[in-house]
Amino acid sequence: MSMIRDLRAVVRPSRPSLRKDGGAYDTTRDPGTPSAVVDCAVYRDGARIDIGKPLTPHEAMRLVRRDGGFVWIGLHEPTEAEFAVIAREFGLHPLAVEDAVQAHQRPKLERYDDSLFTVFKTIHYVEHDQLTANSEVVETGEVMCFTGRDFFITVRHGGQGSLRALRHRLQDDPELLARGPSAVLHSIADHVVDGYVAVADAVQDDIDEVETEVFTPGRKGGVSRGVDSARIYQLKREVLEFKRAVSPLLRPMQLLSERPMRLIDPDIQKYFRDVADHLARVHEQVIGFDELLNSILQANLAQASVAQNEDMRKITAWAAIIAVPTMVTGVYGMNFDNMPELHWKYGYPLVLTFTVTVCLAIHRTLKRNGWL
C-alpha cells in the first residue's frame, strides 16, 4: 500500500478503530497534569509507550529526551495558568502561547526557531429539519498545533473537532506514526479539510433547496411569490462563516506543501499538496456558494417586486370595475326630483342591466390584457 493511501486511510474514518489492549485513551489525571490535558503519550518507532500509569507532560518529555521518540499532548480549552506549565516545559513562543489560550484566531502558519504554530478552523454541519431565518447551518471550532522536533501539542477550542478518533487511527498505523510530528500535522490538516468537503456537500443541499423554492413557478403557472429573504440572508451568513475558515488556510497549506521546512519530513511534505488541492476545490465551492446566493437573493427580491406589481394591477382593475356601480348609485342617491327614468317602472331594471353590462365589458377587457 502506497504512502498516500496510508495517509488518506488514517485521516478518513473508513472503519472504527479499537485499541489492541482494549483500554481507553483518556488519562486519569495526575495532580501534576493540567486539567485541560485530554491525553499525553510518548510514541517511539510508531508505537505508544505504556509505562503502566498516566504521564504528565514533564514525565513524557523526560522519557523522550532519554530514549527518543516524540510526545503528543492534546488539550481542550486550557486556561492561561494551565498552559503556562506546558509552554515552559517545551519552550513555546509567548506570542503563540497567547494565541492558543485566547483562541478566535484566523487560520495561519507561523514559524519560530524550534517549532511551527498552525491554526485550523474546524467546521461542523448542524443538522436541521427545515432551513429557517434562525437556523444554524455551520458550527466552528479551532485546533491549534505546535510542531517541534520531538513533540506535538494540539490545543482545541469548541465542542466540535475532537481528535480522539484520529489519534486512534494513527496508532493503528505504526509505520506512518513513526515518521514523527510532521505526520501527525499532515493527518490533522487532512482531517480538517475532509471535514470541509463534507460540510460543503451538505451546504450545497441547503442552497439547492432554497434555489428550487425561489424558481418554482407559482400556482397555475403564475408568478412565484419567492421565499422569505431572511432565510437566504441566514444561509449567506453561514456561508460567510465557512469562507472565513477556508480562505485564510490556503496560504499555510501552500507553504507546507511547497517550501522546505526542517521540522517537516520531506517524504510527508509532498503529501500536503493533496491537502492543498482539496482545500482549493472547497474554496472554489464556497466562493461559488456566495455568488449563487447573491443571484438567488436578487432573483427572490425581483420576484417579490413583480408579485407586488401584479397585485397592484389586480387591485387597480377591480377598482375600475367597482367604480361603475359606485358612480351610478352615487348619482341616483342624490334624491333629486327630476332624474332620468326615475318614475318609469322599467328604470330600475334598466339601470341595473346597464351597470352589469358595463362591468362585464370592463372585466373582459382587463382580463384579455392580463390585468386579471
mmCIF file of C-alpha atoms in Angstrom:
data_model
loop_
_atom_site.group_PDB
_atom_site.id
_atom_site.type_symbol
_atom_site.label_atom_id
_atom_site.label_comp_id
_atom_site.label_asym_id
_atom_site.label_seq_id
_atom_site.Cartn_x
_atom_site.Cartn_y
_atom_site.Cartn_z
ATOM 1 C CA MET A 1 0.000 0.000 0.000
ATOM 2 C CA SER A 2 1.437 3.361 -1.025
ATOM 3 C CA MET A 3 2.122 6.119 1.451
ATOM 4 C CA ILE A 4 -0.609 8.375 0.079
ATOM 5 C CA ARG A 5 -3.206 5.650 0.556
ATOM 6 C CA ASP A 6 -1.870 5.085 4.069
ATOM 7 C CA LEU A 7 -2.201 8.767 4.840
ATOM 8 C CA ARG A 8 -5.736 9.000 3.463
ATOM 9 C CA ALA A 9 -6.789 5.852 5.280
ATOM 10 C CA VAL A 10 -5.618 7.279 8.586
ATOM 11 C CA VAL A 11 -7.463 10.592 8.397
ATOM 12 C CA ARG A 12 -10.669 9.192 6.891
ATOM 13 C CA PRO A 13 -12.801 7.124 9.274
ATOM 14 C CA SER A 14 -13.435 4.194 6.979
ATOM 15 C CA ARG A 15 -13.804 1.837 9.912
ATOM 16 C CA PRO A 16 -13.915 2.085 13.711
ATOM 17 C CA SER A 17 -10.575 1.794 15.438
ATOM 18 C CA LEU A 18 -10.035 -0.309 18.553
ATOM 19 C CA ARG A 19 -7.089 -0.464 20.886
ATOM 20 C CA LYS A 20 -5.372 -3.789 20.935
ATOM 21 C CA ASP A 21 -5.224 -3.752 24.697
ATOM 22 C CA GLY A 22 -8.907 -2.815 24.916
ATOM 23 C CA GLY A 23 -8.212 0.189 27.144
ATOM 24 C CA ALA A 24 -9.388 3.775 26.861
ATOM 25 C CA TYR A 25 -7.083 6.548 25.775
ATOM 26 C CA ASP A 26 -8.277 9.115 28.291
ATOM 27 C CA THR A 27 -5.843 9.505 31.138
ATOM 28 C CA THR A 28 -6.797 9.572 34.772
ATOM 29 C CA ARG A 29 -5.329 12.920 35.530
ATOM 30 C CA ASP A 30 -2.382 13.113 37.843
ATOM 31 C CA PRO A 31 -2.130 16.085 40.251
ATOM 32 C CA GLY A 32 0.814 17.343 38.199
ATOM 33 C CA THR A 33 -1.138 17.213 34.960
ATOM 34 C CA PRO A 34 -3.126 20.303 33.921
ATOM 35 C CA SER A 35 -6.875 19.561 33.936
ATOM 36 C CA ALA A 36 -7.150 20.647 30.301
ATOM 37 C CA VAL A 37 -4.962 17.720 29.154
ATOM 38 C CA VAL A 38 -7.109 15.191 27.291
ATOM 39 C CA ASP A 39 -4.262 12.792 26.518
ATOM 40 C CA CYS A 40 -0.497 12.722 26.894
ATOM 41 C CA ALA A 41 1.551 9.943 25.316
ATOM 42 C CA VAL A 42 5.045 9.100 24.113
ATOM 43 C CA TYR A 43 5.496 7.423 20.728
ATOM 44 C CA ARG A 44 8.629 5.596 19.736
ATOM 45 C CA ASP A 45 9.042 3.798 16.393
ATOM 46 C CA GLY A 46 5.345 4.370 15.717
ATOM 47 C CA ALA A 47 4.146 2.662 18.911
ATOM 48 C CA ARG A 48 2.620 4.198 22.000
ATOM 49 C CA ILE A 49 4.791 3.641 25.057
ATOM 50 C CA ASP A 50 2.849 2.281 28.018
ATOM 51 C CA ILE A 51 4.572 2.612 31.407
ATOM 52 C CA GLY A 52 1.541 1.460 33.367
ATOM 53 C CA LYS A 53 0.371 4.878 34.578
ATOM 54 C CA PRO A 54 -0.766 8.206 33.136
ATOM 55 C CA LEU A 55 2.064 10.507 32.108
ATOM 56 C CA THR A 56 2.431 14.175 32.954
ATOM 57 C CA PRO A 57 3.879 16.388 30.197
ATOM 58 C CA HIS A 58 7.117 16.684 32.200
ATOM 59 C CA GLU A 59 7.468 12.914 32.577
ATOM 60 C CA ALA A 60 6.648 12.360 28.907
ATOM 61 C CA MET A 61 9.275 14.828 27.751
ATOM 62 C CA ARG A 62 11.848 13.312 30.098
ATOM 63 C CA LEU A 63 11.242 9.881 28.531
ATOM 64 C CA VAL A 64 11.639 11.351 25.040
ATOM 65 C CA ARG A 65 14.912 13.078 25.904
ATOM 66 C CA ARG A 66 16.252 9.909 27.447
ATOM 67 C CA ASP A 67 15.074 7.249 24.982
ATOM 68 C CA GLY A 68 13.975 9.127 21.842
ATOM 69 C CA GLY A 69 10.629 9.322 20.069
ATOM 70 C CA PHE A 70 8.178 12.176 20.443
ATOM 71 C CA VAL A 71 5.405 13.227 22.789
ATOM 72 C CA TRP A 72 1.884 14.110 21.667
ATOM 73 C CA ILE A 73 -0.183 16.143 24.104
ATOM 74 C CA GLY A 74 -3.820 17.003 23.469
ATOM 75 C CA LEU A 75 -5.517 19.819 25.363
ATOM 76 C CA HIS A 76 -9.035 21.209 25.339
ATOM 77 C CA GLU A 77 -9.591 24.897 26.137
ATOM 78 C CA PRO A 78 -6.729 25.314 28.626
ATOM 79 C CA THR A 79 -6.539 28.345 30.891
ATOM 80 C CA GLU A 80 -3.525 30.611 30.830
ATOM 81 C CA ALA A 81 -2.172 29.082 34.029
ATOM 82 C CA GLU A 82 -2.698 25.507 32.815
ATOM 83 C CA PHE A 83 -0.962 26.123 29.514
ATOM 84 C CA ALA A 84 1.903 28.061 31.088
ATOM 85 C CA VAL A 85 3.207 24.812 32.618
ATOM 86 C CA ILE A 86 3.411 23.136 29.209
ATOM 87 C CA ALA A 87 4.731 26.274 27.499
ATOM 88 C CA ARG A 88 7.690 26.385 29.903
ATOM 89 C CA GLU A 89 8.386 22.673 29.554
ATOM 90 C CA PHE A 90 8.520 22.802 25.731
ATOM 91 C CA GLY A 91 9.853 26.332 25.278
ATOM 92 C CA LEU A 92 6.903 27.597 23.264
ATOM 93 C CA HIS A 93 6.984 31.159 21.948
ATOM 94 C CA PRO A 94 4.964 33.615 24.116
ATOM 95 C CA LEU A 95 3.043 35.037 21.128
ATOM 96 C CA ALA A 96 1.933 31.586 20.030
ATOM 97 C CA VAL A 97 1.022 30.691 23.604
ATOM 98 C CA GLU A 98 -1.149 33.808 23.868
ATOM 99 C CA ASP A 99 -2.962 32.918 20.637
ATOM 100 C CA ALA A 100 -3.501 29.335 21.752
ATOM 101 C CA VAL A 101 -5.083 30.375 25.048
ATOM 102 C CA GLN A 102 -7.253 33.209 23.752
ATOM 103 C CA ALA A 103 -8.464 31.385 20.609
ATOM 104 C CA HIS A 104 -10.589 33.123 17.931
ATOM 105 C CA GLN A 105 -7.620 33.213 15.560
ATOM 106 C CA ARG A 106 -7.533 33.165 11.790
ATOM 107 C CA PRO A 107 -6.111 30.016 10.193
ATOM 108 C CA LYS A 108 -2.384 30.593 9.844
ATOM 109 C CA LEU A 109 1.118 29.138 9.935
ATOM 110 C CA GLU A 110 3.860 30.792 11.980
ATOM 111 C CA ARG A 111 7.446 29.607 12.170
ATOM 112 C CA TYR A 112 9.586 30.057 15.236
ATOM 113 C CA ASP A 113 13.165 28.931 15.861
ATOM 114 C CA ASP A 114 12.360 25.434 17.050
ATOM 115 C CA SER A 115 8.636 24.992 16.360
ATOM 116 C CA LEU A 116 5.777 25.583 13.956
ATOM 117 C CA PHE A 117 2.468 27.051 15.116
ATOM 118 C CA THR A 118 -0.530 26.183 12.955
ATOM 119 C CA VAL A 119 -4.143 27.245 13.415
ATOM 120 C CA PHE A 120 -7.038 25.374 11.798
ATOM 121 C CA LYS A 121 -10.723 26.268 11.892
ATOM 122 C CA THR A 122 -12.890 23.183 12.224
ATOM 123 C CA ILE A 123 -16.357 23.212 10.654
ATOM 124 C CA HIS A 124 -19.310 21.095 11.735
ATOM 125 C CA TYR A 125 -22.595 20.946 9.829
ATOM 126 C CA VAL A 126 -25.597 21.444 12.111
ATOM 127 C CA GLU A 127 -28.429 19.135 11.120
ATOM 128 C CA HIS A 128 -31.853 20.770 10.770
ATOM 129 C CA ASP A 129 -35.229 19.570 9.522
ATOM 130 C CA GLN A 130 -36.006 22.824 7.739
ATOM 131 C CA LEU A 131 -33.962 25.902 6.971
ATOM 132 C CA THR A 132 -35.400 28.931 8.763
ATOM 133 C CA ALA A 133 -34.338 32.521 9.315
ATOM 134 C CA ASN A 134 -32.709 31.440 12.590
ATOM 135 C CA SER A 135 -31.203 28.117 11.522
ATOM 136 C CA GLU A 136 -27.563 27.492 12.440
ATOM 137 C CA VAL A 137 -26.027 25.754 9.450
ATOM 138 C CA VAL A 138 -22.354 25.524 10.418
ATOM 139 C CA GLU A 139 -20.612 25.490 13.780
ATOM 140 C CA THR A 140 -16.942 26.382 14.060
ATOM 141 C CA GLY A 141 -14.152 25.389 16.404
ATOM 142 C CA GLU A 142 -10.375 25.680 16.425
ATOM 143 C CA VAL A 143 -7.444 23.311 16.510
ATOM 144 C CA MET A 144 -4.021 24.832 17.180
ATOM 145 C CA CYS A 145 -0.916 22.726 16.650
ATOM 146 C CA PHE A 146 2.618 23.172 17.961
ATOM 147 C CA THR A 147 5.019 21.053 15.934
ATOM 148 C CA GLY A 148 8.521 20.525 17.258
ATOM 149 C CA ARG A 149 11.379 18.118 16.591
ATOM 150 C CA ASP A 150 10.293 15.766 19.374
ATOM 151 C CA PHE A 151 6.857 16.998 20.428
ATOM 152 C CA PHE A 152 3.424 17.709 19.021
ATOM 153 C CA ILE A 153 0.848 19.682 21.003
ATOM 154 C CA THR A 154 -2.769 20.237 19.994
ATOM 155 C CA VAL A 155 -4.991 22.839 21.645
ATOM 156 C CA ARG A 156 -8.660 22.502 20.781
ATOM 157 C CA HIS A 157 -11.394 25.092 21.308
ATOM 158 C CA GLY A 158 -15.101 24.494 20.829
ATOM 159 C CA GLY A 159 -17.323 21.474 21.259
ATOM 160 C CA GLN A 160 -16.596 20.066 17.807
ATOM 161 C CA GLY A 161 -13.429 18.840 16.125
ATOM 162 C CA SER A 162 -12.406 16.088 18.527
ATOM 163 C CA LEU A 163 -9.148 14.381 17.519
ATOM 164 C CA ARG A 164 -9.661 11.236 19.570
ATOM 165 C CA ALA A 165 -10.697 9.053 16.615
ATOM 166 C CA LEU A 166 -7.802 10.421 14.551
ATOM 167 C CA ARG A 167 -5.318 9.553 17.299
ATOM 168 C CA HIS A 168 -6.747 6.031 17.422
ATOM 169 C CA ARG A 169 -6.345 5.553 13.688
ATOM 170 C CA LEU A 170 -2.803 6.882 13.728
ATOM 171 C CA GLN A 171 -1.899 4.455 16.498
ATOM 172 C CA ASP A 172 -3.219 1.664 14.300
ATOM 173 C CA ASP A 173 -0.651 2.655 11.642
ATOM 174 C CA PRO A 174 2.782 2.496 13.323
ATOM 175 C CA GLU A 175 4.643 2.876 10.039
ATOM 176 C CA LEU A 176 3.076 6.266 9.432
ATOM 177 C CA LEU A 177 3.287 7.414 13.051
ATOM 178 C CA ALA A 178 6.982 6.533 13.093
ATOM 179 C CA ARG A 179 7.597 9.490 10.772
ATOM 180 C CA GLY A 180 7.129 11.798 13.725
ATOM 181 C CA PRO A 181 5.240 15.011 14.475
ATOM 182 C CA SER A 182 5.031 16.114 10.839
ATOM 183 C CA ALA A 183 2.959 13.030 10.023
ATOM 184 C CA VAL A 184 0.528 13.991 12.789
ATOM 185 C CA LEU A 185 0.331 17.561 11.461
ATOM 186 C CA HIS A 186 -0.464 16.272 7.964
ATOM 187 C CA SER A 187 -3.137 13.929 9.321
ATOM 188 C CA ILE A 188 -4.824 16.736 11.247
ATOM 189 C CA ALA A 189 -4.716 19.056 8.219
ATOM 190 C CA ASP A 190 -6.219 16.356 6.020
ATOM 191 C CA HIS A 191 -8.815 15.535 8.673
ATOM 192 C CA VAL A 192 -9.891 19.190 8.901
ATOM 193 C CA VAL A 193 -10.068 19.662 5.125
ATOM 194 C CA ASP A 194 -12.030 16.429 4.699
ATOM 195 C CA GLY A 195 -14.497 17.934 7.163
ATOM 196 C CA TYR A 196 -14.747 20.983 4.893
ATOM 197 C CA VAL A 197 -15.579 18.728 1.939
ATOM 198 C CA ALA A 198 -18.396 17.020 3.849
ATOM 199 C CA VAL A 199 -19.829 20.329 5.057
ATOM 200 C CA ALA A 200 -19.652 21.800 1.543
ATOM 201 C CA ASP A 201 -21.767 18.919 0.229
ATOM 202 C CA ALA A 202 -24.365 19.458 2.962
ATOM 203 C CA VAL A 203 -24.485 23.227 2.414
ATOM 204 C CA GLN A 204 -24.924 22.587 -1.310
ATOM 205 C CA ASP A 205 -28.118 20.658 -0.499
ATOM 206 C CA ASP A 206 -29.462 23.608 1.514
ATOM 207 C CA ILE A 207 -28.697 26.031 -1.308
ATOM 208 C CA ASP A 208 -30.334 23.710 -3.843
ATOM 209 C CA GLU A 209 -33.446 23.593 -1.674
ATOM 210 C CA VAL A 210 -33.687 27.386 -1.471
ATOM 211 C CA GLU A 211 -32.936 27.762 -5.180
ATOM 212 C CA THR A 212 -35.711 25.306 -6.070
ATOM 213 C CA GLU A 213 -38.223 27.195 -3.946
ATOM 214 C CA VAL A 214 -37.263 30.554 -5.443
ATOM 215 C CA PHE A 215 -37.501 29.433 -9.054
ATOM 216 C CA THR A 216 -40.530 27.158 -8.751
ATOM 217 C CA PRO A 217 -43.466 28.742 -10.666
ATOM 218 C CA GLY A 218 -46.467 29.870 -8.651
ATOM 219 C CA ARG A 219 -49.823 28.195 -8.711
ATOM 220 C CA LYS A 220 -51.334 27.623 -12.145
ATOM 221 C CA GLY A 221 -48.204 28.945 -13.807
ATOM 222 C CA GLY A 222 -48.420 32.301 -12.067
ATOM 223 C CA VAL A 223 -45.543 34.409 -10.829
ATOM 224 C CA SER A 224 -43.543 32.849 -7.961
ATOM 225 C CA ARG A 225 -44.085 34.706 -4.693
ATOM 226 C CA GLY A 226 -40.459 33.988 -3.682
ATOM 227 C CA VAL A 227 -39.324 32.802 -0.253
ATOM 228 C CA ASP A 228 -38.549 34.542 2.985
ATOM 229 C CA SER A 229 -35.473 36.661 2.253
ATOM 230 C CA ALA A 230 -34.347 36.224 5.864
ATOM 231 C CA ARG A 231 -33.712 32.523 5.135
ATOM 232 C CA ILE A 232 -31.398 33.426 2.267
ATOM 233 C CA TYR A 233 -29.590 36.033 4.380
ATOM 234 C CA GLN A 234 -29.116 33.486 7.154
ATOM 235 C CA LEU A 235 -27.696 30.924 4.747
ATOM 236 C CA LYS A 236 -25.416 33.585 3.281
ATOM 237 C CA ARG A 237 -24.116 34.460 6.762
ATOM 238 C CA GLU A 238 -23.369 30.801 7.439
ATOM 239 C CA VAL A 239 -21.536 30.502 4.113
ATOM 240 C CA LEU A 240 -19.505 33.572 5.062
ATOM 241 C CA GLU A 241 -18.549 31.817 8.308
ATOM 242 C CA PHE A 242 -17.458 28.833 6.237
ATOM 243 C CA LYS A 243 -15.451 31.091 3.939
ATOM 244 C CA ARG A 244 -13.594 32.624 6.887
ATOM 245 C CA ALA A 245 -12.377 29.163 7.842
ATOM 246 C CA VAL A 246 -11.335 28.070 4.353
ATOM 247 C CA SER A 247 -9.828 31.108 2.627
ATOM 248 C CA PRO A 248 -7.068 32.023 5.124
ATOM 249 C CA LEU A 249 -5.861 28.401 5.198
ATOM 250 C CA LEU A 250 -4.861 28.429 1.513
ATOM 251 C CA ARG A 251 -1.541 30.181 2.123
ATOM 252 C CA PRO A 252 -0.426 27.964 5.057
ATOM 253 C CA MET A 253 -1.184 24.812 3.045
ATOM 254 C CA GLN A 254 0.762 26.211 0.113
ATOM 255 C CA LEU A 255 3.769 26.881 2.348
ATOM 256 C CA LEU A 256 3.612 23.426 3.920
ATOM 257 C CA SER A 257 3.409 21.758 0.509
ATOM 258 C CA GLU A 258 5.994 23.828 -1.374
ATOM 259 C CA ARG A 259 8.552 25.386 0.965
ATOM 260 C CA PRO A 260 11.159 23.118 2.595
ATOM 261 C CA MET A 261 10.984 23.206 6.380
ATOM 262 C CA ARG A 262 13.385 21.467 8.697
ATOM 263 C CA LEU A 263 10.590 20.351 11.039
ATOM 264 C CA ILE A 264 8.605 18.714 8.224
ATOM 265 C CA ASP A 265 9.718 15.320 6.908
ATOM 266 C CA PRO A 266 10.382 15.705 3.139
ATOM 267 C CA ASP A 267 8.520 12.459 2.489
ATOM 268 C CA ILE A 268 5.490 13.854 4.316
ATOM 269 C CA GLN A 269 5.697 17.341 2.843
ATOM 270 C CA LYS A 270 4.824 16.265 -0.682
ATOM 271 C CA TYR A 271 1.509 14.896 0.580
ATOM 272 C CA PHE A 272 0.482 18.290 1.847
ATOM 273 C CA ARG A 273 -0.093 19.032 -1.858
ATOM 274 C CA ASP A 274 -3.015 16.643 -1.785
ATOM 275 C CA VAL A 275 -4.485 18.544 1.165
ATOM 276 C CA ALA A 276 -3.861 21.880 -0.575
ATOM 277 C CA ASP A 277 -5.600 20.607 -3.711
ATOM 278 C CA HIS A 278 -8.704 19.522 -1.777
ATOM 279 C CA LEU A 279 -8.708 22.806 0.100
ATOM 280 C CA ALA A 280 -8.530 24.774 -3.161
ATOM 281 C CA ARG A 281 -11.528 22.879 -4.511
ATOM 282 C CA VAL A 282 -13.538 23.556 -1.359
ATOM 283 C CA HIS A 283 -12.550 27.229 -1.567
ATOM 284 C CA GLU A 284 -13.871 27.391 -5.131
ATOM 285 C CA GLN A 285 -17.115 25.787 -3.948
ATOM 286 C CA VAL A 286 -17.541 28.291 -1.120
ATOM 287 C CA ILE A 287 -16.881 31.238 -3.442
ATOM 288 C CA GLY A 288 -19.446 29.750 -5.818
ATOM 289 C CA PHE A 289 -21.936 29.404 -2.941
ATOM 290 C CA ASP A 290 -21.542 33.082 -2.096
ATOM 291 C CA GLU A 291 -22.069 34.204 -5.683
ATOM 292 C CA LEU A 292 -25.000 31.839 -6.192
ATOM 293 C CA LEU A 293 -26.714 33.085 -3.031
ATOM 294 C CA ASN A 294 -26.284 36.660 -4.259
ATOM 295 C CA SER A 295 -28.038 35.699 -7.505
ATOM 296 C CA ILE A 296 -30.772 33.810 -5.644
ATOM 297 C CA LEU A 297 -31.361 36.761 -3.332
ATOM 298 C CA GLN A 298 -31.597 39.206 -6.250
ATOM 299 C CA ALA A 299 -33.971 36.879 -8.090
ATOM 300 C CA ASN A 300 -36.106 36.487 -4.972
ATOM 301 C CA LEU A 301 -36.343 40.246 -4.480
ATOM 302 C CA ALA A 302 -37.180 40.714 -8.167
ATOM 303 C CA GLN A 303 -39.919 38.091 -7.937
ATOM 304 C CA ALA A 304 -41.344 39.757 -4.854
ATOM 305 C CA SER A 305 -41.392 43.082 -6.722
ATOM 306 C CA VAL A 306 -43.097 41.515 -9.745
ATOM 307 C CA ALA A 307 -45.664 39.842 -7.487
ATOM 308 C CA GLN A 308 -46.394 43.173 -5.794
ATOM 309 C CA ASN A 309 -46.830 44.858 -9.173
ATOM 310 C CA GLU A 310 -49.205 42.100 -10.224
ATOM 311 C CA ASP A 311 -51.198 42.578 -7.034
ATOM 312 C CA MET A 312 -51.378 46.312 -7.672
ATOM 313 C CA ARG A 313 -52.612 45.710 -11.228
ATOM 314 C CA LYS A 314 -55.371 43.432 -9.939
ATOM 315 C CA ILE A 315 -56.383 45.918 -7.263
ATOM 316 C CA THR A 316 -56.471 48.706 -9.846
ATOM 317 C CA ALA A 317 -58.511 46.583 -12.259
ATOM 318 C CA TRP A 318 -61.115 45.696 -9.647
ATOM 319 C CA ALA A 319 -61.233 49.313 -8.526
ATOM 320 C CA ALA A 320 -62.041 50.306 -12.131
ATOM 321 C CA ILE A 321 -64.850 47.739 -12.282
ATOM 322 C CA ILE A 322 -66.296 48.769 -8.925
ATOM 323 C CA ALA A 323 -66.142 52.436 -9.950
ATOM 324 C CA VAL A 324 -69.049 51.934 -12.416
ATOM 325 C CA PRO A 325 -71.733 50.815 -9.908
ATOM 326 C CA THR A 326 -70.298 53.250 -7.378
ATOM 327 C CA MET A 327 -70.792 56.150 -9.810
ATOM 328 C CA VAL A 328 -74.310 55.077 -10.823
ATOM 329 C CA THR A 329 -75.509 54.511 -7.255
ATOM 330 C CA GLY A 330 -73.880 57.774 -6.250
ATOM 331 C CA VAL A 331 -75.803 59.679 -8.902
ATOM 332 C CA TYR A 332 -79.138 58.078 -8.049
ATOM 333 C CA GLY A 333 -78.528 58.522 -4.375
ATOM 334 C CA MET A 334 -78.648 62.328 -4.593
ATOM 335 C CA ASN A 335 -82.514 62.335 -4.226
ATOM 336 C CA PHE A 336 -83.294 64.881 -6.957
ATOM 337 C CA ASP A 337 -86.903 65.023 -8.120
ATOM 338 C CA ASN A 338 -86.102 65.264 -11.802
ATOM 339 C CA MET A 339 -83.932 62.240 -12.513
ATOM 340 C CA PRO A 340 -83.793 60.305 -15.820
ATOM 341 C CA GLU A 341 -86.253 57.411 -15.758
ATOM 342 C CA LEU A 342 -86.849 57.996 -12.048
ATOM 343 C CA HIS A 343 -90.592 57.402 -12.193
ATOM 344 C CA TRP A 344 -90.541 54.875 -15.076
ATOM 345 C CA LYS A 345 -91.403 51.355 -13.999
ATOM 346 C CA TYR A 346 -88.546 49.873 -16.076
ATOM 347 C CA GLY A 347 -85.989 52.424 -14.948
ATOM 348 C CA TYR A 348 -84.588 50.371 -12.068
ATOM 349 C CA PRO A 349 -84.033 47.164 -14.115
ATOM 350 C CA LEU A 350 -82.600 49.221 -16.955
ATOM 351 C CA VAL A 351 -80.029 50.932 -14.751
ATOM 352 C CA LEU A 352 -79.014 47.618 -13.175
ATOM 353 C CA THR A 353 -78.694 45.963 -16.581
ATOM 354 C CA PHE A 354 -76.616 48.865 -17.867
ATOM 355 C CA THR A 355 -74.341 48.743 -14.796
ATOM 356 C CA VAL A 356 -73.763 44.986 -15.009
ATOM 357 C CA THR A 357 -73.147 45.164 -18.759
ATOM 358 C CA VAL A 358 -70.519 47.879 -18.404
ATOM 359 C CA CYS A 359 -68.807 45.992 -15.527
ATOM 360 C CA LEU A 360 -68.677 42.769 -17.554
ATOM 361 C CA ALA A 361 -67.266 44.619 -20.553
ATOM 362 C CA ILE A 362 -64.551 46.205 -18.444
ATOM 363 C CA HIS A 363 -63.771 42.860 -16.779
ATOM 364 C CA ARG A 364 -63.407 41.102 -20.139
ATOM 365 C CA THR A 365 -61.141 43.842 -21.489
ATOM 366 C CA LEU A 366 -58.894 43.862 -18.418
ATOM 367 C CA LYS A 367 -58.647 40.047 -18.366
ATOM 368 C CA ARG A 368 -57.748 39.957 -22.065
ATOM 369 C CA ASN A 369 -54.937 42.432 -21.361
ATOM 370 C CA GLY A 370 -53.607 40.373 -18.449
ATOM 371 C CA TRP A 371 -54.692 42.645 -15.627
ATOM 372 C CA LEU A 372 -56.867 39.986 -14.019
#
